[in-house]
mmCIF file of C-alpha atoms in Angstrom:
data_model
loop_
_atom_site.group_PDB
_atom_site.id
_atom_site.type_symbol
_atom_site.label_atom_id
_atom_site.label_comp_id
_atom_site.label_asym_id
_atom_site.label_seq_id
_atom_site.Cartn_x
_atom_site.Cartn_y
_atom_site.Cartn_z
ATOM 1 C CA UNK U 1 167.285 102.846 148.758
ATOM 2 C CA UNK U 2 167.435 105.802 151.469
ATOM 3 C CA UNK U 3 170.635 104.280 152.889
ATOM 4 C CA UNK U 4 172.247 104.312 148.921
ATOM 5 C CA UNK U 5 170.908 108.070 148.812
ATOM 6 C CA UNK U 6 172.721 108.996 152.438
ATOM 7 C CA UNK U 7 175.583 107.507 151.101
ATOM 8 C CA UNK U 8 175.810 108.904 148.077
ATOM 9 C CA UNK U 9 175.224 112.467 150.005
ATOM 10 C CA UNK U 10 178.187 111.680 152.494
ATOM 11 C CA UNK U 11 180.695 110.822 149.741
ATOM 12 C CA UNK U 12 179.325 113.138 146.805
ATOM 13 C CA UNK U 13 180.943 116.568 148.030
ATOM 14 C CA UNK U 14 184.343 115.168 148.819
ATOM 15 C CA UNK U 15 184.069 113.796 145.037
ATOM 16 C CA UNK U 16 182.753 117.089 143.314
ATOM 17 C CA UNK U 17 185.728 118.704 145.395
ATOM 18 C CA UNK U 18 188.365 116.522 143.717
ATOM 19 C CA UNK U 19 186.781 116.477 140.613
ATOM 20 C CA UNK U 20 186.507 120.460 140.242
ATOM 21 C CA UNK U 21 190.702 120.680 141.036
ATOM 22 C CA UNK U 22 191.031 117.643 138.080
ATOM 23 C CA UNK U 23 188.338 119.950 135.750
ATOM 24 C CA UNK U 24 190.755 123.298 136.600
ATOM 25 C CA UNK U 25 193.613 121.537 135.877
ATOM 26 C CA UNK U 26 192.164 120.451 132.261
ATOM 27 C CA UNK U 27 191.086 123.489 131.699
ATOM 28 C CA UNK U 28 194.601 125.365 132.414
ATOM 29 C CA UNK U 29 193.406 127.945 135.719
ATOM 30 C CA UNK U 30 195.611 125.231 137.237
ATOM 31 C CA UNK U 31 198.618 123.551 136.356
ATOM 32 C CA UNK U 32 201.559 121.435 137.672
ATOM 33 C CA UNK U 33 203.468 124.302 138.879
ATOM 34 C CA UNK U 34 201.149 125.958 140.865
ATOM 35 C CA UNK U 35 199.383 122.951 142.285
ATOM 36 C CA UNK U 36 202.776 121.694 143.857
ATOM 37 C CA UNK U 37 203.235 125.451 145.369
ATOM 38 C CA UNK U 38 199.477 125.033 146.752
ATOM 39 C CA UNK U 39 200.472 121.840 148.203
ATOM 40 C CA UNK U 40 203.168 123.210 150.240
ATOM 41 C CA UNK U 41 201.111 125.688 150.842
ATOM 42 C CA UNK U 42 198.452 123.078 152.168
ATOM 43 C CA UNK U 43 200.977 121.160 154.106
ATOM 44 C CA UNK U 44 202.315 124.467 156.007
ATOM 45 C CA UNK U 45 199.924 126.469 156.808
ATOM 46 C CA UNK U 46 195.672 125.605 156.435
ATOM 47 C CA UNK U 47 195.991 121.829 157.261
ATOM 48 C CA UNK U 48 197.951 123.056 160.157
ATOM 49 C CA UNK U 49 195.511 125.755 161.135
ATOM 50 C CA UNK U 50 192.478 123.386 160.491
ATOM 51 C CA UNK U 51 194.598 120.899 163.193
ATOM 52 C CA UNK U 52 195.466 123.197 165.440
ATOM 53 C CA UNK U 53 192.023 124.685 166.075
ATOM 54 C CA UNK U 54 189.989 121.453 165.975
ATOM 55 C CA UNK U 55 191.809 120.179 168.481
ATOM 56 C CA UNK U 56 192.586 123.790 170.594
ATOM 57 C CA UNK U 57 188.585 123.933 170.921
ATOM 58 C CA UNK U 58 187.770 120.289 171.054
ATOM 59 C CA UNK U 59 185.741 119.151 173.779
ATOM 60 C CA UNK U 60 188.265 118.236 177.267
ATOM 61 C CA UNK U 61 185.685 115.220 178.040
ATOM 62 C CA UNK U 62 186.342 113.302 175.044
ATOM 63 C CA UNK U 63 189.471 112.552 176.813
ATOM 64 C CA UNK U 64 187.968 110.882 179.485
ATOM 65 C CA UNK U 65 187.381 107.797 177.592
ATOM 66 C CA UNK U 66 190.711 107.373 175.768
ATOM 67 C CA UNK U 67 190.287 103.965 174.272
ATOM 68 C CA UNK U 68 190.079 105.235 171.003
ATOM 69 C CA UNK U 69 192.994 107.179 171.095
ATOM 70 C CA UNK U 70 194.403 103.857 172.537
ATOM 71 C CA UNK U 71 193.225 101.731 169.565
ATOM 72 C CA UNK U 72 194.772 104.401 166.978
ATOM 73 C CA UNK U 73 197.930 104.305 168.938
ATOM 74 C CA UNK U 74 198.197 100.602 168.751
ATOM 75 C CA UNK U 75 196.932 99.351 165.018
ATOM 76 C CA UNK U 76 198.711 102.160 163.440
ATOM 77 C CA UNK U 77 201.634 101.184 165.236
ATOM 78 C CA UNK U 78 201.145 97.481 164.295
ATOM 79 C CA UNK U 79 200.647 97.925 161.095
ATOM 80 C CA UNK U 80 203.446 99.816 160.503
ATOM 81 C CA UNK U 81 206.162 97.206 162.045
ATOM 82 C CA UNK U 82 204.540 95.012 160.254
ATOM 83 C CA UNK U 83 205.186 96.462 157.119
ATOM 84 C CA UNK U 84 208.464 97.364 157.912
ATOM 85 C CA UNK U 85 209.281 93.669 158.140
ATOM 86 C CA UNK U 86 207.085 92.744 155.316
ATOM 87 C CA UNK U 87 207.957 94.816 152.282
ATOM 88 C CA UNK U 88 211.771 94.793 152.216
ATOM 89 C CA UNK U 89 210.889 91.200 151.436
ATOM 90 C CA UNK U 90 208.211 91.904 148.717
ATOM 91 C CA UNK U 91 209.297 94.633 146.690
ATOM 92 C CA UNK U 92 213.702 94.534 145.411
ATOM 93 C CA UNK U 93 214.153 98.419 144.858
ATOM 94 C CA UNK U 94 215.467 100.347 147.778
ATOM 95 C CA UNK U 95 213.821 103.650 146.274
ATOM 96 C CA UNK U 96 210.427 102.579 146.845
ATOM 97 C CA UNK U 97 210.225 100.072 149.707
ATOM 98 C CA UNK U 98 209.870 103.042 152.174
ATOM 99 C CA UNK U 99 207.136 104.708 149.639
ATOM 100 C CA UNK U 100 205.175 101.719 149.727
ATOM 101 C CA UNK U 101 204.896 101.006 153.311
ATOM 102 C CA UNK U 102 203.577 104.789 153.728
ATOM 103 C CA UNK U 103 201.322 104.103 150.913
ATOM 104 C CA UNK U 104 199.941 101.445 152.562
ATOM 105 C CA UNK U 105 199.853 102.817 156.313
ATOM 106 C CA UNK U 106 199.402 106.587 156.064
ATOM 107 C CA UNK U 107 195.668 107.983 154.994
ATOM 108 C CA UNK U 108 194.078 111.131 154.492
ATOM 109 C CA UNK U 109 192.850 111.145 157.968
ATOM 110 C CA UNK U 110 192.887 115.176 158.869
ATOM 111 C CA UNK U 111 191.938 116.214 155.205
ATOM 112 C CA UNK U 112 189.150 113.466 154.142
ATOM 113 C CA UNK U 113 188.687 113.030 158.089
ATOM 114 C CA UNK U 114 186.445 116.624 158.930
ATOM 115 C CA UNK U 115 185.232 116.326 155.136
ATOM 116 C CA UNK U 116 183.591 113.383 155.579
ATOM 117 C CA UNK U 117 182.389 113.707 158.982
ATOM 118 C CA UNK U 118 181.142 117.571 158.035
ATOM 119 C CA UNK U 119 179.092 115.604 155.158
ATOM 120 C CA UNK U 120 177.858 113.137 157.673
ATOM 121 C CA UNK U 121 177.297 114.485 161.205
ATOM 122 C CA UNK U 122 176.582 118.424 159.792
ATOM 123 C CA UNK U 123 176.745 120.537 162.744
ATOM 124 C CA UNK U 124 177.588 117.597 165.653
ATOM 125 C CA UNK U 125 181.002 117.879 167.860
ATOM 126 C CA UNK U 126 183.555 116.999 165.640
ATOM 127 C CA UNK U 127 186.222 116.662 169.267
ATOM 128 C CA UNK U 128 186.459 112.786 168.692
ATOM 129 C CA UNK U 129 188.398 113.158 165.425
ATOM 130 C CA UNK U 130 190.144 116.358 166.161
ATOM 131 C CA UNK U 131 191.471 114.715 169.644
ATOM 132 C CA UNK U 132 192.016 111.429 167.644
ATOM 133 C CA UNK U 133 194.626 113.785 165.173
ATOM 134 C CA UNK U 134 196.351 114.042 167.772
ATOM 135 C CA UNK U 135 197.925 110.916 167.892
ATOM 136 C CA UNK U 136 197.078 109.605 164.528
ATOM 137 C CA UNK U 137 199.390 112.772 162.565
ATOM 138 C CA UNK U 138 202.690 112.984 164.545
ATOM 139 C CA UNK U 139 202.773 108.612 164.267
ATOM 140 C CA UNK U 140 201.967 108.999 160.206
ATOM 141 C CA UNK U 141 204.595 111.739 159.942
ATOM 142 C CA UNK U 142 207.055 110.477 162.811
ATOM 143 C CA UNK U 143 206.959 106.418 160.769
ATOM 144 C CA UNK U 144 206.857 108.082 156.831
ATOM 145 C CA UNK U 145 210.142 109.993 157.821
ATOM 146 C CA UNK U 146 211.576 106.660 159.616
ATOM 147 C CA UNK U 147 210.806 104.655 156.510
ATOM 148 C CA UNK U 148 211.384 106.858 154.118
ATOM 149 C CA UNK U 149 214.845 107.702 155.071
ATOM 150 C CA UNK U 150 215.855 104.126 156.272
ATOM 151 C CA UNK U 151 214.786 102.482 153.140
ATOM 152 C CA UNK U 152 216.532 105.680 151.083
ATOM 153 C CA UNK U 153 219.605 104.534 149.081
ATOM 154 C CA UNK U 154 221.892 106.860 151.374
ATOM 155 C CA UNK U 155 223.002 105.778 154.835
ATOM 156 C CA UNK U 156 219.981 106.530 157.567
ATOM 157 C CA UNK U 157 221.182 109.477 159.585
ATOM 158 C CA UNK U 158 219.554 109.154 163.182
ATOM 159 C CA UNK U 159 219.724 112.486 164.001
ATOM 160 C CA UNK U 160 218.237 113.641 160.821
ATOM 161 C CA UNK U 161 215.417 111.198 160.602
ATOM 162 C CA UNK U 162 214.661 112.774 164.343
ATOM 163 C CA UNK U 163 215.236 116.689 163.131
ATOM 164 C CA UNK U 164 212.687 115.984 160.532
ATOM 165 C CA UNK U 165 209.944 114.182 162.795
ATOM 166 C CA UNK U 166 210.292 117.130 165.063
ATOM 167 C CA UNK U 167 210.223 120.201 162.479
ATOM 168 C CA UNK U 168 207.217 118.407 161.099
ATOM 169 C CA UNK U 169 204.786 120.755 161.230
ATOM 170 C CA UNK U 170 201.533 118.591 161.742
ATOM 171 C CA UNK U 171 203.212 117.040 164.386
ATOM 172 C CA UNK U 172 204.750 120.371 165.818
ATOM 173 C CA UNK U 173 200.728 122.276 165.493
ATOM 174 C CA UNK U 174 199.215 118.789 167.664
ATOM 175 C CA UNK U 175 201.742 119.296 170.189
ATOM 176 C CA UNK U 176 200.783 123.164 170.766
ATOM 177 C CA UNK U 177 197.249 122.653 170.449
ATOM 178 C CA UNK U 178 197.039 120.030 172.899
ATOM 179 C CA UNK U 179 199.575 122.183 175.267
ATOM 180 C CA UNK U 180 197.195 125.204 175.088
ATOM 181 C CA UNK U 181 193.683 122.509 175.599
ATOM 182 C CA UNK U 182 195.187 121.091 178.529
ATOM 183 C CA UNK U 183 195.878 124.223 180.146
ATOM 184 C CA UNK U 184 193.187 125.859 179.332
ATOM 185 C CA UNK U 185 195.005 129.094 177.341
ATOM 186 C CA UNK U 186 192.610 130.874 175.157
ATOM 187 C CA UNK U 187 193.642 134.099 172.550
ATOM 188 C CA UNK U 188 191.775 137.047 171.663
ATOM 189 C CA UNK U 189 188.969 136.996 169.891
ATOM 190 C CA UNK U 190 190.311 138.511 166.934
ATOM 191 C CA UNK U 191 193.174 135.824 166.665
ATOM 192 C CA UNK U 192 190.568 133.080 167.576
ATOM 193 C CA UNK U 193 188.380 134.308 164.593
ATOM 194 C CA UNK U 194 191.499 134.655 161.867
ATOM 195 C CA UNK U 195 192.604 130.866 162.831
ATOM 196 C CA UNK U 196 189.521 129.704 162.563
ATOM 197 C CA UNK U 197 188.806 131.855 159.092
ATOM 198 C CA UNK U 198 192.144 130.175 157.637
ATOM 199 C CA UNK U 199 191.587 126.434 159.074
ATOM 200 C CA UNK U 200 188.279 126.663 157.420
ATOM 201 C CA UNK U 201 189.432 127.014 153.832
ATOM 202 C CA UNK U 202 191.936 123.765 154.356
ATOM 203 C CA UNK U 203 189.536 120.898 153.844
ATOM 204 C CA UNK U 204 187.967 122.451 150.480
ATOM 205 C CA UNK U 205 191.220 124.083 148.726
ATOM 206 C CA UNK U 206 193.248 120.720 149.607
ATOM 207 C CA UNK U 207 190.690 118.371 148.061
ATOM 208 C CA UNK U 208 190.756 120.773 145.155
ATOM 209 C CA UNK U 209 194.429 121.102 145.036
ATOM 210 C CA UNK U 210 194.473 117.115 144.911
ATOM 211 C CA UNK U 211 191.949 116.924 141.995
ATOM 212 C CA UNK U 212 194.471 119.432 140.215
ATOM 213 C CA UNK U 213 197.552 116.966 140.846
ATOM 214 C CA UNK U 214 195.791 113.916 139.726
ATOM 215 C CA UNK U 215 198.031 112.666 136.479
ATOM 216 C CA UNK U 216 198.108 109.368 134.813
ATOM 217 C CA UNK U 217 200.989 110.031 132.567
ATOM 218 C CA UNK U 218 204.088 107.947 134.356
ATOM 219 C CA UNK U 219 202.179 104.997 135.585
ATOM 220 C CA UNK U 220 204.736 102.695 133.255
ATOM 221 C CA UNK U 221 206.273 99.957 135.022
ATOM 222 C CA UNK U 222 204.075 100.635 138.287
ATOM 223 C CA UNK U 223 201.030 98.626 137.427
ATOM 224 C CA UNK U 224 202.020 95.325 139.336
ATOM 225 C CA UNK U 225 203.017 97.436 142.899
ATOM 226 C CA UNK U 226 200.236 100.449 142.303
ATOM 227 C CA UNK U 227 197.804 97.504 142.286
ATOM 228 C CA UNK U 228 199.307 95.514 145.400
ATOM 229 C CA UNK U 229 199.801 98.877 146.990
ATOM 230 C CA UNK U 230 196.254 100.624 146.214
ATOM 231 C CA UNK U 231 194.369 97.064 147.104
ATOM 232 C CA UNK U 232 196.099 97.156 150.565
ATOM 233 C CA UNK U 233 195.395 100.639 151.482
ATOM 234 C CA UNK U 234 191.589 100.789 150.380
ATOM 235 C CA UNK U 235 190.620 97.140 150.584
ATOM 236 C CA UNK U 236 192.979 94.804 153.559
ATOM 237 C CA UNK U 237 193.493 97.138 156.277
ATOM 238 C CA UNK U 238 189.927 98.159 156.219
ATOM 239 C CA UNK U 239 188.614 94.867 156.087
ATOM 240 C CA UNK U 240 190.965 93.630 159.344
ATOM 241 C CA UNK U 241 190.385 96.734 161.510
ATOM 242 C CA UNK U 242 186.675 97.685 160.883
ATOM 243 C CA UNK U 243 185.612 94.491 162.002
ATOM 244 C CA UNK U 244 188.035 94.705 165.025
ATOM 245 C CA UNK U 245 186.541 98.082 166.142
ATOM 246 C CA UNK U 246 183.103 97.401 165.463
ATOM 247 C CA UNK U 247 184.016 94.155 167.842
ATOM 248 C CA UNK U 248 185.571 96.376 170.354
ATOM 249 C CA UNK U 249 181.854 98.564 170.688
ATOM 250 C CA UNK U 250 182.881 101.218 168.417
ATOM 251 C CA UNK U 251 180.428 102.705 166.366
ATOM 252 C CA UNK U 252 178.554 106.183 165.178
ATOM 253 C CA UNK U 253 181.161 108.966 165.203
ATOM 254 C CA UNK U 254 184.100 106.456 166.614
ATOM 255 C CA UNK U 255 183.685 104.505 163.942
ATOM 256 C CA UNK U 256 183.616 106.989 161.282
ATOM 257 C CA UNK U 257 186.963 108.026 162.717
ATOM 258 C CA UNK U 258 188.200 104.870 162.750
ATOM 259 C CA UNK U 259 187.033 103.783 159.537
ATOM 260 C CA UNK U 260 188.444 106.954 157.632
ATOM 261 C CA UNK U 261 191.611 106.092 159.588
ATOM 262 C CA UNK U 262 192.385 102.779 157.531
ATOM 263 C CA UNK U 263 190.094 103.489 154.431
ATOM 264 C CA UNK U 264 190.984 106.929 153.381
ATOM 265 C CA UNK U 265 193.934 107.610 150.574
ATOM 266 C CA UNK U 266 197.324 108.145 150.589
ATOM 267 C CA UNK U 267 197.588 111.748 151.000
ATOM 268 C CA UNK U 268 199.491 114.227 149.077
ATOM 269 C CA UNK U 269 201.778 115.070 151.778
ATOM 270 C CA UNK U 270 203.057 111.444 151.161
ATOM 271 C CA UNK U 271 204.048 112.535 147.673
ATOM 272 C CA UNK U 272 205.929 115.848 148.986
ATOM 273 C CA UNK U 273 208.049 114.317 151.640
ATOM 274 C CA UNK U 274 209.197 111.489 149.146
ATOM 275 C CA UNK U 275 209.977 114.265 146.953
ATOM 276 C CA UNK U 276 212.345 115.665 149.058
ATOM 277 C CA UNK U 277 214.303 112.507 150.720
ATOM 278 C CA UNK U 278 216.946 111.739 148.439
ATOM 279 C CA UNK U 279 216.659 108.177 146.927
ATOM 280 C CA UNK U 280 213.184 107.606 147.295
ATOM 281 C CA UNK U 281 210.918 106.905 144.455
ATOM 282 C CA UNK U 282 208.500 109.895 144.517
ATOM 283 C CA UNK U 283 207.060 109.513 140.783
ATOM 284 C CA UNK U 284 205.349 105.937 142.516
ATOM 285 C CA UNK U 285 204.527 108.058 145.551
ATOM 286 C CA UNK U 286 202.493 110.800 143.479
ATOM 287 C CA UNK U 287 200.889 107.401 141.497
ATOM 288 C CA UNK U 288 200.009 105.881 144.693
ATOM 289 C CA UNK U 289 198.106 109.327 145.517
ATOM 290 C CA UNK U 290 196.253 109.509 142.831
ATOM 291 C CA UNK U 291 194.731 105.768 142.069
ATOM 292 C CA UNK U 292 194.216 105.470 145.986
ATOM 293 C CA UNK U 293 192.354 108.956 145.768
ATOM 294 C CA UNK U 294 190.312 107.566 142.469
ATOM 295 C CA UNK U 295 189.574 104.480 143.689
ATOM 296 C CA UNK U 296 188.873 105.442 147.118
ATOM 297 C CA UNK U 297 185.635 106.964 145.992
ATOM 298 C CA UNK U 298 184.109 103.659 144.913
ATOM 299 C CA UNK U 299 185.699 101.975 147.794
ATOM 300 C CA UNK U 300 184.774 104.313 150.778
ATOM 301 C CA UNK U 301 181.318 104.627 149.634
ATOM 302 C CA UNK U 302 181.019 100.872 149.623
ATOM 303 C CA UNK U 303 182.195 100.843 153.045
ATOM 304 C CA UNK U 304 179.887 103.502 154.321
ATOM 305 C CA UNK U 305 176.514 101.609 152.584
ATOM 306 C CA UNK U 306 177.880 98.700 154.603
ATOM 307 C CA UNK U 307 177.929 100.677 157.710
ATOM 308 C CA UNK U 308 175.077 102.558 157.510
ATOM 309 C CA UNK U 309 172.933 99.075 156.346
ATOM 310 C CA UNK U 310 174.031 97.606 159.536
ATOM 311 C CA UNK U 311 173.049 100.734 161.627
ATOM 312 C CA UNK U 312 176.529 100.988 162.514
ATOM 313 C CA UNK U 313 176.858 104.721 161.727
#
């Protein structure tokens, strides 16, 4: 019974968070509007911040063992190919074969990532998961541009499919941060303090800013690929790679990384960059966010009772 009540304690806040944007929304303090503008604002600047600085004053020895950088690296990788192979054989419309295959691949990892492991590990070294962001959010951003715009009903434009992986700004705030741990450079105080002030805020006015996009008017014709799509995401790739990590030694805070790597939603940045390549189905994008974010309460804290009943985490 204590391991239900842990669990229930670890996933409880991240669901009170959602559900308080969904309750706002309801309510009218939020609508459609303004949660797309908070989004953006999400996407560009605190998740950014919140990146930047967990990594910029992560902990240089967690680099000394990289074989869990290594195993991100690889079985996001994998899985991606895979896909990429896969889906243009499963699912006839252009518009949403790249939308799928970051459905299925791409999680909440830096959002839902520090949440989860806040709720937890309270006050423990979070380095392994910032250090692990930075491999794990230039590959989701660098392979949902790549599939996005080759499976796009225009011609793929190499040059622009590279433009966009390198103005991304997740990938473009790892990059720095890791630049700046390596060697060492430190700002002021002051500068320290008001980056680590606005990363702060990311985590809890995201998962609120998700609650307030959560709509289930347009789900339509979607059923048969939201359920293929949603089953894979929370359900197949965690049930392939958790075992394989937990084989490969992994376990307390590695695992939790690991396991919020492949069990975690589709995250609402999926949503905006479908949005805005031309051809790509973003109405089954933004229904892909929202029943992998729903669902993935049920199916994460399933996954965590697991865990923690084996003394795994």
């Amino acid at each position: 019974m204590s391991t239900f009540f842990t669990t229930v304690q670890i996933v409880l806040p991240i669901s009170l968070l959602i559900l308080l944007g969904f309750l706002l929304r309801a309510a009218g303090v939020l609508d459609e509007t303004g949660c797309a503008r908070m989004n953006t604002f999400c996407f560009h600047v605190l998740v950014p911040a919140m990146v930047f600085y967990n990594i910029y004053t992560a902990d240089l020895s967690t680099l000394q063992n990289p074989r869990i950088l290594l195993f991100c690296l690889v079985s996001v990788t994998a899985v991606f190919l895979v896909l990429m192979v896969l889906v243009p054989r499963l699912v006839k419309n252009p518009g949403q074969v790249g939308v799928v295959i970051q459905g299925v691949f791409r999680s909440s990892f830096v959002v839902l990532g520090m949440g989860l492991a806040t709720s937890m590990y309270p006050g423990q070294d979070m380095s392994i998961i910032a250090i692990a962001s930075t491999v794990v959010a230039p590959l989701f951003n660098a392979f949902a541009v790549i599939c996005l715009e080759v499976f796009s009903q225009q011609k793929p434009n190499p040059g622009k499919i590279l433009r966009d992986v390198i103005k991304n700004p997740l990938i473009l705030v790892s990059v720095a941060a890791l630049l700046f741990l390596l060697l060492g450079i430190r700002f002021p105080a002051v500068i320290d303090t008001t980056i680590h002030s606005v990363s702060s805020t990311a985590t809890t006015i995201s998962l609120i800013v998700l609650g307030g996009g959560l709509t289930f008017q347009e789900i339509g014709g979607y059923k048969k690929i939201l359920a293929l799509t949603v089953a894979a995401k929370l359900v197949l790739l965690p049930m392939i790679f958790i075992p394989i990590a937990v084989w490969l030694g992994f376990s307390r805070m590695e695992l939790l990384c690991l396991m919020i790597l492949f069990a975690s939603p589709s995250p609402v940045t999926a949503s905006i960059m479908a949005r805005n390549t031309p051809g790509s189905d973003w109405q089954l994008a933004g229904q892909i966010v929202v029943f992998s974010t729903v669902f993935s309460v049920f199916s994460l804290f399933g996954i965590i009772y697991v865990l923690l009943s084996l003394g795994l985490l």
